[in-house]
CSV table of C-alpha atoms in Angstrom, one decimal:
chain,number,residue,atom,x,y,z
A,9,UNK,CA,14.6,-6.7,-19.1
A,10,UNK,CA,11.4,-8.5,-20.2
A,11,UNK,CA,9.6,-10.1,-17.0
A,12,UNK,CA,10.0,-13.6,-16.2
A,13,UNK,CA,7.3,-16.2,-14.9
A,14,UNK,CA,7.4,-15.6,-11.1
A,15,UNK,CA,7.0,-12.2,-12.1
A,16,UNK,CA,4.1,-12.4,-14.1
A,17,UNK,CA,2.5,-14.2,-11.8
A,18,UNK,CA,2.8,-11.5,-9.1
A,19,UNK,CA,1.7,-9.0,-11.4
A,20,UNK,CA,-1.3,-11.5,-12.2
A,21,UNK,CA,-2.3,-11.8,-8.2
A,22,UNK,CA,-1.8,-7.7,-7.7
A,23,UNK,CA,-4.3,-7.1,-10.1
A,24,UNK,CA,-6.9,-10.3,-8.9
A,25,UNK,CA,-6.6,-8.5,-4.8
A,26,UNK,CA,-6.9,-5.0,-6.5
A,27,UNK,CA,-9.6,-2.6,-5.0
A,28,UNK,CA,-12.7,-1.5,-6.4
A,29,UNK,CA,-14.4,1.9,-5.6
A,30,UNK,CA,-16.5,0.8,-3.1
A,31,UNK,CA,-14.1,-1.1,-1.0
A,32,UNK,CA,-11.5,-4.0,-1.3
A,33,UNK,CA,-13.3,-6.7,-4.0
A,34,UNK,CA,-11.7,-9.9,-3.2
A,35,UNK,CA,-14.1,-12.0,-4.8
A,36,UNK,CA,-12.7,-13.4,-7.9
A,37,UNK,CA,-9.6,-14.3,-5.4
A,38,UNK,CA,-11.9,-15.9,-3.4
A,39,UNK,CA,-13.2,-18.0,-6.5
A,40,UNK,CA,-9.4,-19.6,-6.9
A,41,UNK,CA,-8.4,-22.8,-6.3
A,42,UNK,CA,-6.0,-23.2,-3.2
A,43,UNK,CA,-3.2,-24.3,-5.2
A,44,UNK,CA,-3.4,-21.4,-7.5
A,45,UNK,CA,-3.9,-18.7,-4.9
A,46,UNK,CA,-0.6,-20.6,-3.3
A,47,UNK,CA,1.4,-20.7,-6.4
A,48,UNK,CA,0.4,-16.7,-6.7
A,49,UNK,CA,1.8,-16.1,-3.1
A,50,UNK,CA,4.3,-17.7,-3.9
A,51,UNK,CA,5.7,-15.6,-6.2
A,52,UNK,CA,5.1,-12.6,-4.6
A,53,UNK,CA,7.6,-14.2,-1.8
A,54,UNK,CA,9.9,-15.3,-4.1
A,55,UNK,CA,9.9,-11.9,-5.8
A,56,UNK,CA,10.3,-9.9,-2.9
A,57,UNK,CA,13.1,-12.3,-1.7
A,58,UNK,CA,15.7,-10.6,-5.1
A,59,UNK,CA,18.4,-8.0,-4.6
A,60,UNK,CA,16.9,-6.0,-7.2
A,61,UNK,CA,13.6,-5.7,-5.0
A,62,UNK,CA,15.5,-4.7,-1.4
A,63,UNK,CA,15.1,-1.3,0.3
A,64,UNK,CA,18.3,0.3,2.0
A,65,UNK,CA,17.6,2.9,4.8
A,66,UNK,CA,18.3,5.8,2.2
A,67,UNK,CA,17.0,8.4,5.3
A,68,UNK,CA,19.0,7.0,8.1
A,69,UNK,CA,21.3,10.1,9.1
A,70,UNK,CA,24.3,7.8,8.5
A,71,UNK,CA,23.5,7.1,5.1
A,72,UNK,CA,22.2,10.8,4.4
A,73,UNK,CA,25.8,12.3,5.4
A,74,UNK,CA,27.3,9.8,3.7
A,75,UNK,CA,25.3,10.5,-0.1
A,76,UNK,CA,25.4,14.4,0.5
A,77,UNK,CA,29.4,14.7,2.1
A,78,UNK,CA,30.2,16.0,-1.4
A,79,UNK,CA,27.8,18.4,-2.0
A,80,UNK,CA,28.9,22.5,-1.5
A,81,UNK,CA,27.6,24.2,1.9
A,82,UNK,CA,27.7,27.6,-0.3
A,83,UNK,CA,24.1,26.5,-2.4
A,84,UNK,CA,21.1,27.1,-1.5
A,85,UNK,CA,19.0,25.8,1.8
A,86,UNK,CA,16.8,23.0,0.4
A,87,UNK,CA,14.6,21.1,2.8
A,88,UNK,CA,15.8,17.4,3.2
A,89,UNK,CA,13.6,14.6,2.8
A,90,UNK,CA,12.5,13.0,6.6
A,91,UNK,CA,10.5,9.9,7.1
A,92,UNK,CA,7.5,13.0,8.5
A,93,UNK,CA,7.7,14.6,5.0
A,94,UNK,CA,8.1,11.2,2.9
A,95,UNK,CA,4.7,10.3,5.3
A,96,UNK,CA,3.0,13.3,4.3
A,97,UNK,CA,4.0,13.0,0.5
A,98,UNK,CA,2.1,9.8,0.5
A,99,UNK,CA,-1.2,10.8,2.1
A,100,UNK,CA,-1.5,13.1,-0.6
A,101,UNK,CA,-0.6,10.7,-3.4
A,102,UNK,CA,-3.5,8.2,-1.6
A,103,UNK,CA,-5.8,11.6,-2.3
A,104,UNK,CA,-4.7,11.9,-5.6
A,105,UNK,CA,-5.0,8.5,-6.5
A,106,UNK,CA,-9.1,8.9,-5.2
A,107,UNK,CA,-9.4,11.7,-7.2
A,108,UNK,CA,-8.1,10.1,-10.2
A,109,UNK,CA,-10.0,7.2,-9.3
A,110,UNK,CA,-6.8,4.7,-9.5
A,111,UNK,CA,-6.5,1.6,-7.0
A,112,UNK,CA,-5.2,2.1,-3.7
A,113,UNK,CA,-2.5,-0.4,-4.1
A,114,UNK,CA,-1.2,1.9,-7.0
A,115,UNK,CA,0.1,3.7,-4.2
A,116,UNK,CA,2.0,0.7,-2.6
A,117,UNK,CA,3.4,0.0,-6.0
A,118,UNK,CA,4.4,3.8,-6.6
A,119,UNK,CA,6.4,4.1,-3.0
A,120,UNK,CA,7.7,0.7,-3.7
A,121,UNK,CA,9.4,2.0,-6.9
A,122,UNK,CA,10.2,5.2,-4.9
A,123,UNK,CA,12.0,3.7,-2.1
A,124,UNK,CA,13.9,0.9,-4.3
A,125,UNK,CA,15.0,4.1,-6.7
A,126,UNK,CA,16.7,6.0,-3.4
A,127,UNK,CA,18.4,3.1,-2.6
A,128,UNK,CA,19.9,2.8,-5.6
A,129,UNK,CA,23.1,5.5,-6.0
A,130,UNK,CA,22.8,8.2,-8.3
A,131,UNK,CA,22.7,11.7,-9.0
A,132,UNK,CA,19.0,12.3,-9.4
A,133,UNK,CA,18.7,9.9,-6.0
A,134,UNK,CA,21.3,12.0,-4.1
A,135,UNK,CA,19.4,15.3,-5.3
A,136,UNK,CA,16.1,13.9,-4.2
A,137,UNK,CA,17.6,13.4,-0.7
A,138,UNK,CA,18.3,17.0,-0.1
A,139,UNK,CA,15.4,17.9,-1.6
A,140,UNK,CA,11.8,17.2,-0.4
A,141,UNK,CA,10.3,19.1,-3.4
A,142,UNK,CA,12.5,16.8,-5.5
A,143,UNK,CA,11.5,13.6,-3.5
A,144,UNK,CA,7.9,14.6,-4.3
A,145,UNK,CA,8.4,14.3,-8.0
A,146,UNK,CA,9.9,11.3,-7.5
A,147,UNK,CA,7.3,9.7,-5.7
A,148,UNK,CA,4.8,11.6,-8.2
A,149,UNK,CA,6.2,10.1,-11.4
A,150,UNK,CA,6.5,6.6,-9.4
A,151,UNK,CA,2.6,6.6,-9.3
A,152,UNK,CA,2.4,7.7,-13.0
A,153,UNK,CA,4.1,4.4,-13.7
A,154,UNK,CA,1.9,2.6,-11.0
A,155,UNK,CA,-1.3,3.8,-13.0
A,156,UNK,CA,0.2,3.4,-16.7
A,157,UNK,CA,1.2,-0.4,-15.0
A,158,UNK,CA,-2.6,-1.2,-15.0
A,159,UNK,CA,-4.4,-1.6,-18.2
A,160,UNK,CA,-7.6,-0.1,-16.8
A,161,UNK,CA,-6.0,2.8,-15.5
A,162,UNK,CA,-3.2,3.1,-17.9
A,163,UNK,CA,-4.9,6.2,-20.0
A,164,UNK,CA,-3.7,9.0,-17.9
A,165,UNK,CA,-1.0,11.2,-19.0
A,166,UNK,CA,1.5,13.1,-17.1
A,167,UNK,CA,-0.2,16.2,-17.6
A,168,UNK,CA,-3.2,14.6,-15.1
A,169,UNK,CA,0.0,14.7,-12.7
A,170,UNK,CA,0.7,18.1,-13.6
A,171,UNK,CA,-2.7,19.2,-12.5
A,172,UNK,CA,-2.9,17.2,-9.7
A,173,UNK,CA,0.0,19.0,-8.3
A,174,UNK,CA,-1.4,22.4,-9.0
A,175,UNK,CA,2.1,23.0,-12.0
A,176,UNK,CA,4.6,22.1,-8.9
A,177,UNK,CA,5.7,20.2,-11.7
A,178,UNK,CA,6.0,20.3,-15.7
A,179,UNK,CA,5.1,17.6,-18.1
A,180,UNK,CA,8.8,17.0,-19.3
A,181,UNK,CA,9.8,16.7,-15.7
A,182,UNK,CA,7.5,13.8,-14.4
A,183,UNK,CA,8.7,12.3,-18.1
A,184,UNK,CA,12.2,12.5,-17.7
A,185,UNK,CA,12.0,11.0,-14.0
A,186,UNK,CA,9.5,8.3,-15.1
A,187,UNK,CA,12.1,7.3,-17.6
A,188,UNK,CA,15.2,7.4,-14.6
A,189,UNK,CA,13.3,5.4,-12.4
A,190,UNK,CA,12.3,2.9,-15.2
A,191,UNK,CA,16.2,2.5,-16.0
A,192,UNK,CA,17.3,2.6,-12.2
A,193,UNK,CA,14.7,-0.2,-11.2
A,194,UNK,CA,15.9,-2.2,-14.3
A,195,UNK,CA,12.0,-1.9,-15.9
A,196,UNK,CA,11.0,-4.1,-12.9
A,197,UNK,CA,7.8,-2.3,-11.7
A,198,UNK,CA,5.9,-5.7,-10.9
A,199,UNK,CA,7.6,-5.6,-7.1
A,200,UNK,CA,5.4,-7.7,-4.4
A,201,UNK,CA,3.0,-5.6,-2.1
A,202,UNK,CA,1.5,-6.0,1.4
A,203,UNK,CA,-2.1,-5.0,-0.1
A,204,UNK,CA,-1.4,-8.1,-2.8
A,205,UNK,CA,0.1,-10.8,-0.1
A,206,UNK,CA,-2.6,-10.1,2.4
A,207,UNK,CA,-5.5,-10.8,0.0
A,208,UNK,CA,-3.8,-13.8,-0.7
A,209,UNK,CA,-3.3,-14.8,3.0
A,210,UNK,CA,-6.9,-13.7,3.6
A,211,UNK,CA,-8.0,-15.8,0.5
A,212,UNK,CA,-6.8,-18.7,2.3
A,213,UNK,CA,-8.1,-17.7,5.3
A,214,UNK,CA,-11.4,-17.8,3.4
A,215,UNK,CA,-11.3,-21.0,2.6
A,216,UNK,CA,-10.6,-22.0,6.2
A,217,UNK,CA,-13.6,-20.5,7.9
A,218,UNK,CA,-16.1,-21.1,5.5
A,219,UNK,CA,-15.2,-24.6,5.7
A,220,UNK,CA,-15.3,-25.0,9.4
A,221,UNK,CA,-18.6,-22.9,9.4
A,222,UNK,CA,-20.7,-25.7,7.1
A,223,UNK,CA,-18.7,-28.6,9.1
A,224,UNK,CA,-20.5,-27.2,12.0
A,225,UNK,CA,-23.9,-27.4,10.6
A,226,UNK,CA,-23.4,-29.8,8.4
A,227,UNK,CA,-26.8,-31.3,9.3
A,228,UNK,CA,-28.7,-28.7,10.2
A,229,UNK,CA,-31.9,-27.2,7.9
A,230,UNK,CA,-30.6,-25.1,5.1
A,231,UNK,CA,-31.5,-21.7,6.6
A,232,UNK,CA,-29.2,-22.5,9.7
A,233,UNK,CA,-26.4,-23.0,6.6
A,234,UNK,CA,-27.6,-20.2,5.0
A,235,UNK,CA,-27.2,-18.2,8.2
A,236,UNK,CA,-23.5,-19.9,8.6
A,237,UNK,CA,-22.2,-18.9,5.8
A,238,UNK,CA,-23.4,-15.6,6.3
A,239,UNK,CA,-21.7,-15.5,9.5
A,240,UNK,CA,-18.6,-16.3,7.8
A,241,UNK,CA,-18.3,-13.8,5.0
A,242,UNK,CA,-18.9,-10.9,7.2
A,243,UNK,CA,-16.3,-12.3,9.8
A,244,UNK,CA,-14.0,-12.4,6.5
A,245,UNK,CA,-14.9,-8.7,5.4
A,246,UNK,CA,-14.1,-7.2,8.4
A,247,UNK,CA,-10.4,-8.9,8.4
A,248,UNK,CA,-10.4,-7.9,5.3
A,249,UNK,CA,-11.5,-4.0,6.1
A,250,UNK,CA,-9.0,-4.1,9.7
A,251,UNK,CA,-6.2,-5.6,7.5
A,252,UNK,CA,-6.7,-2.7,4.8
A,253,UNK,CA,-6.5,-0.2,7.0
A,254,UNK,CA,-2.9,-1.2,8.7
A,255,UNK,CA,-1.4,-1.7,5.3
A,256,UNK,CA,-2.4,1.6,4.0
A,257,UNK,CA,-0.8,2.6,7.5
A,258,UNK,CA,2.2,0.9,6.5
A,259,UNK,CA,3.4,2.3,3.7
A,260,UNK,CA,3.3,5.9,5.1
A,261,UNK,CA,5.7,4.1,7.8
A,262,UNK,CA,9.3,4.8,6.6
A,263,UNK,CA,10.0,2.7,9.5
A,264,UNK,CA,7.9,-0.1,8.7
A,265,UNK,CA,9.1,-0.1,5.2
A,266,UNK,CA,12.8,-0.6,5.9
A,267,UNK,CA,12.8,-2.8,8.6
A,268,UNK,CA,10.4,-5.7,7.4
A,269,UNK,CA,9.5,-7.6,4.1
A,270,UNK,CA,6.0,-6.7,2.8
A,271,UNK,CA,5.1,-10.7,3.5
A,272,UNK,CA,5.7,-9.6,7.4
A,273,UNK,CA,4.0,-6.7,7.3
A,274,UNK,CA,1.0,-8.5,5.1
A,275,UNK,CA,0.9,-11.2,7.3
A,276,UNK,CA,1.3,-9.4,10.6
A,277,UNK,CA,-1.8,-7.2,9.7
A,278,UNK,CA,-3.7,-10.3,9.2
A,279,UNK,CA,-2.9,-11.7,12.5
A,280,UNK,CA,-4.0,-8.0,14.3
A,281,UNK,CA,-7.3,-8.4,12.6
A,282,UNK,CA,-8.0,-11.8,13.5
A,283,UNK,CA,-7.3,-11.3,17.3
A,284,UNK,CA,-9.6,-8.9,17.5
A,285,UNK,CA,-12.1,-11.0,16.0
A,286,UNK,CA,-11.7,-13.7,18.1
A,287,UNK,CA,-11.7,-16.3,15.8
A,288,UNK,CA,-12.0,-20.1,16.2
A,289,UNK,CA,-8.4,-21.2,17.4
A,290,UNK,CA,-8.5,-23.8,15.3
A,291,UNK,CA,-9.2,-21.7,12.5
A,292,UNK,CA,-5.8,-19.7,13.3
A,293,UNK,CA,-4.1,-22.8,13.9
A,294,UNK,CA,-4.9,-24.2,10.9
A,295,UNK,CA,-4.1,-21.2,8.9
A,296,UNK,CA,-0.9,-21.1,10.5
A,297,UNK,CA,-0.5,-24.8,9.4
A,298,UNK,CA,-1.5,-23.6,5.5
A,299,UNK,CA,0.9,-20.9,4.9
A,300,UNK,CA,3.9,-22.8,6.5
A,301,UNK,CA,3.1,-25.8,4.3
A,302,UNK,CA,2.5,-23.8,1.0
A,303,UNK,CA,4.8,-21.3,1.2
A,304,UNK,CA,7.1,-21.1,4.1
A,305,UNK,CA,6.0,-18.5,5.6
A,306,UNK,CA,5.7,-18.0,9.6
A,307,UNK,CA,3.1,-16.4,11.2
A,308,UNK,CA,5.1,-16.8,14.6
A,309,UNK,CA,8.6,-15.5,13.7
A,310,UNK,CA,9.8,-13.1,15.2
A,311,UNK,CA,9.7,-10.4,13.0
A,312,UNK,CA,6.4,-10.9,12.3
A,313,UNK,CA,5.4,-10.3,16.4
A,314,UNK,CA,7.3,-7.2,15.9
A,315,UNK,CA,5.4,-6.3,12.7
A,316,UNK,CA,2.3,-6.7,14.7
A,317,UNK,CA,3.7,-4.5,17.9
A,318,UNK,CA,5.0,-1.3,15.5
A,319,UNK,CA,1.5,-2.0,13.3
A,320,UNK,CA,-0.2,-1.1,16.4
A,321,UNK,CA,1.9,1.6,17.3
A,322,UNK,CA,1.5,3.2,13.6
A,323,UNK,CA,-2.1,3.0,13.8
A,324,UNK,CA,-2.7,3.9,17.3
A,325,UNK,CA,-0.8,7.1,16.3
A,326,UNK,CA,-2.9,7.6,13.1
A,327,UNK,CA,-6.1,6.0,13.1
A,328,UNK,CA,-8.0,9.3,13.0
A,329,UNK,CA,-6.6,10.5,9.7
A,330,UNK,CA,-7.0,7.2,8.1
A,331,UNK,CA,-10.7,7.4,9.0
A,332,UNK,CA,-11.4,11.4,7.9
A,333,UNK,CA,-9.4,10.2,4.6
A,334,UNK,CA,-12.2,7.2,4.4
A,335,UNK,CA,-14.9,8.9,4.7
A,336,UNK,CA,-13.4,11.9,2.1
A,337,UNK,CA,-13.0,9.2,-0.7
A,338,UNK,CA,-16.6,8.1,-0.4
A,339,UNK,CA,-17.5,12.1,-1.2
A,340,UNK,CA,-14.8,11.7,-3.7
A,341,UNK,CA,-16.1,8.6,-5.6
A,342,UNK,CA,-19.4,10.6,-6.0
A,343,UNK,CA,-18.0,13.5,-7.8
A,344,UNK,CA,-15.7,12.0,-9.8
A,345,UNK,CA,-18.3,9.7,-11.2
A,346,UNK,CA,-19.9,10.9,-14.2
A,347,UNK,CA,-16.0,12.5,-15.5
A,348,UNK,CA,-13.7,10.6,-17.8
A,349,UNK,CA,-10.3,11.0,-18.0
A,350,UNK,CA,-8.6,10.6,-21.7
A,351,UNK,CA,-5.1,11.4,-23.3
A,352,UNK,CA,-5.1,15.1,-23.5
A,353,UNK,CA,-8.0,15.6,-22.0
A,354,UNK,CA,-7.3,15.5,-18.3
A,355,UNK,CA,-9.4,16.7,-15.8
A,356,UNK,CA,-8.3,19.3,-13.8
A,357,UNK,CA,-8.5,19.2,-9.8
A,358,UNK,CA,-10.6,22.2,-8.6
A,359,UNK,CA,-8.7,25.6,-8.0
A,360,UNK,CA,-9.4,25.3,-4.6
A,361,UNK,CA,-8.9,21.5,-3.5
A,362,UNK,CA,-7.4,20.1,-0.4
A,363,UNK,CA,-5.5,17.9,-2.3
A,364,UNK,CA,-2.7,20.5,-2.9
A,365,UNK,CA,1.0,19.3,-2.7
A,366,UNK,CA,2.4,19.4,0.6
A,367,UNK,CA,4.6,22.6,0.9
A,368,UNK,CA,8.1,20.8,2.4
A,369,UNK,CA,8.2,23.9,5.1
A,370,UNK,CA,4.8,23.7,6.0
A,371,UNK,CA,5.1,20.1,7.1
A,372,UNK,CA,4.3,19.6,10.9
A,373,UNK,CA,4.2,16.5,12.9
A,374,UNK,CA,3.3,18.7,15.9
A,375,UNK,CA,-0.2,18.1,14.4
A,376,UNK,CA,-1.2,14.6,14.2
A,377,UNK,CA,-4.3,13.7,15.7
A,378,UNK,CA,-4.9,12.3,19.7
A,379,UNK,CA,-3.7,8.8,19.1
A,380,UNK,CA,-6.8,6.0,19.5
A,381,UNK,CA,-6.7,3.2,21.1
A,382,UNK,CA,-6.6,0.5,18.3
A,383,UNK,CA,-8.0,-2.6,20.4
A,384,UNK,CA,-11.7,-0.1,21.4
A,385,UNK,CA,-11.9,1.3,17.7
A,386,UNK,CA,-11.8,-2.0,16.0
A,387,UNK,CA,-13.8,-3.3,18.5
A,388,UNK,CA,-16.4,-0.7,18.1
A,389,UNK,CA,-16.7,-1.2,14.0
A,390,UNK,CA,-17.4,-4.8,14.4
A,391,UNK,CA,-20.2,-4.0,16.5
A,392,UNK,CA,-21.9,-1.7,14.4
């Protein structure tokens, strides 16, 4: 099914909030005019808002007996799919996606496709379920489509995949998935993302401060101005480098993913970034104002005050491994710099690299990190 205009346009705004190597490049989104940056968002929400785009709670233990009543006790003991493992499955895909040097939302995109394929009945699905190793490919082949779904990234071949996962998998296999996700999906890979709404929301945002900031010296010499401005854009960036963090958090959050819209969780990662910056109040209030009258959208709903809460909860418990993961991809963008990656001619991940595919029994949430404190971390980076 070919897509239609509100579609497009999604797909359009994904790829003007995607990331660059160095960081999250917002500024050709920033250049947009207000209407077009609203007309973008708001087909993101209008996308997200379609029955072909929900997310069931495929790993609730209800809904797991349920798919696998049928299946023989007398096969083989195959490790189930939890929300720990799914977690774990993509913290290696965002390491694969560095390596390959793919955009970070191509991950949001591939467990978007992922999670709307388990929800949707079938054998392959129900197989996946009861098998983490199986889920794996599934989310493996979802990011294959992810990268082949942006032109800049759209020359790598499944057998870059079958390196990447060390031959856990074969060629045919991430094929022959690719194409039952495509069909189960309906071809609709251009689903709305929390990366893609938030620079959207932040865009706006923009727009916002930087107005108040020359309003406030509107008269002054044209170094104070200067100086304004310069204020503003790095009071921008860092919402933009807090908000990153807790969607990337997100979509590791099986929680997170079933219980709210990626709009909420966009939006609520916003707001969490701009408390701690202390903004102007009537900078939030009149961003608050601007999305309402746009789009519709809420900032004080309900669920987004819970967004916020279990945001802070998910980073609180994970801060530490975003961070060692940040600083990894910096090393990462450095070697993978001078190679190229072609159509038969993929480059291999080193014999001996961390970014091996998580073995399902070796997966341990007994070792997460010492939660941080998310309030004194943040805090602490916009100081330095």
């Amino acid at each position: 099914t070919p897509p239609n205009s509100a579609e497009i346009s999604c797909r359009m705004g994904r790829r003007k909030s995607s990331t660059s190597r160095g960081g999250e490049d917002l500024s050709s989104l920033f250049d947009l005019s207000t209407a077009t940056i609203a007309e973008q968002l708001a087909a993101m929400l209008e996308t997200e808002s379609r029955p072909q785009y929900h997310i069931d709670d495929y790993l609730s233990p209800s809904t797991a007996s349920t798919n696998t009543s049928r299946r023989s006790t007398t096969k083989r003991k195959q490790k189930r799919c939890t929300p720990e493992s799914r977690s774990q499955i993509v913290k290696w895909l965002h390491d694969v996606a560095d390596y390959l040097a793919l955009p970070r939302e191509s991950v949001s995109i591939a467990m978007s496709l992922t999670d709307r394929f388990m929800s949707v009945p079938s054998r392959r699905a129900e197989k996946a379920l009861t098998d983490v190793t199986g889920y794996q490919l599934v989310a493996v082949s979802s990011l294959f489509i992810a990268a082949k779904n942006d032109s800049i990234h759209c020359l790598v071949d499944a057998n870059t995949f079958v390196n990447a996962s060390h031959g856990s998998y074969t060629a045919r296999e991430i094929v022959d998935m690719e194409s039952a996700i495509l069909q189960s999906v309906e071809w609709r890979v251009c689903g709305t993302t929390s990366r893609a709404v938030a620079g959207h929301a932040i865009a706006l945002l923009n727009k916002i401060v930087h107005r108040r900031a020359m309003s406030t010296c509107s008269s002054a010499r044209l170094s104070a101005r200067a100086m304004a401005r310069k204020g503003a854009k790095k009071q921008i960036q860092t919402v933009v480098d807090f908000t990153r963090l807790q969607v990337e958090l997100s979509v590791g959050d099986y929680e997170l993913c079933v219980a709210h819209k990626p709009s909420t969780l966009a939006v609520a990662s916003v707001l969490n970034s701009i408390e701690l910056l202390d903004l102007d109040g009537s900078d939030v209030r009149s961003f608050s104002r601007t999305l309402e009258k746009l789009v519709g959208l809420d900032i004080n709903s309900g669920d987004v005050e819970s967004a916020r809460h279990e945001l802070h909860r998910v980073f609180d418990a994970q801060s530490e491994s975003v961070m060692e993961r940040s600083s990894r991809r910096r090393s990462l963008y450095s070697e993978v710099s001078d190679q190229s990656i072609s159509l038969g001619d993929a480059t291999p991940l080193p014999t001996k690299s961390r970014y091996v595919a998580p073995s399902p029994c070796a997966v341990n949430m007994n070792n997460l990190k010492t939660p941080l404190d998310l309030d004194s971390l943040l805090r602490s980076y916009a100081k330095s």
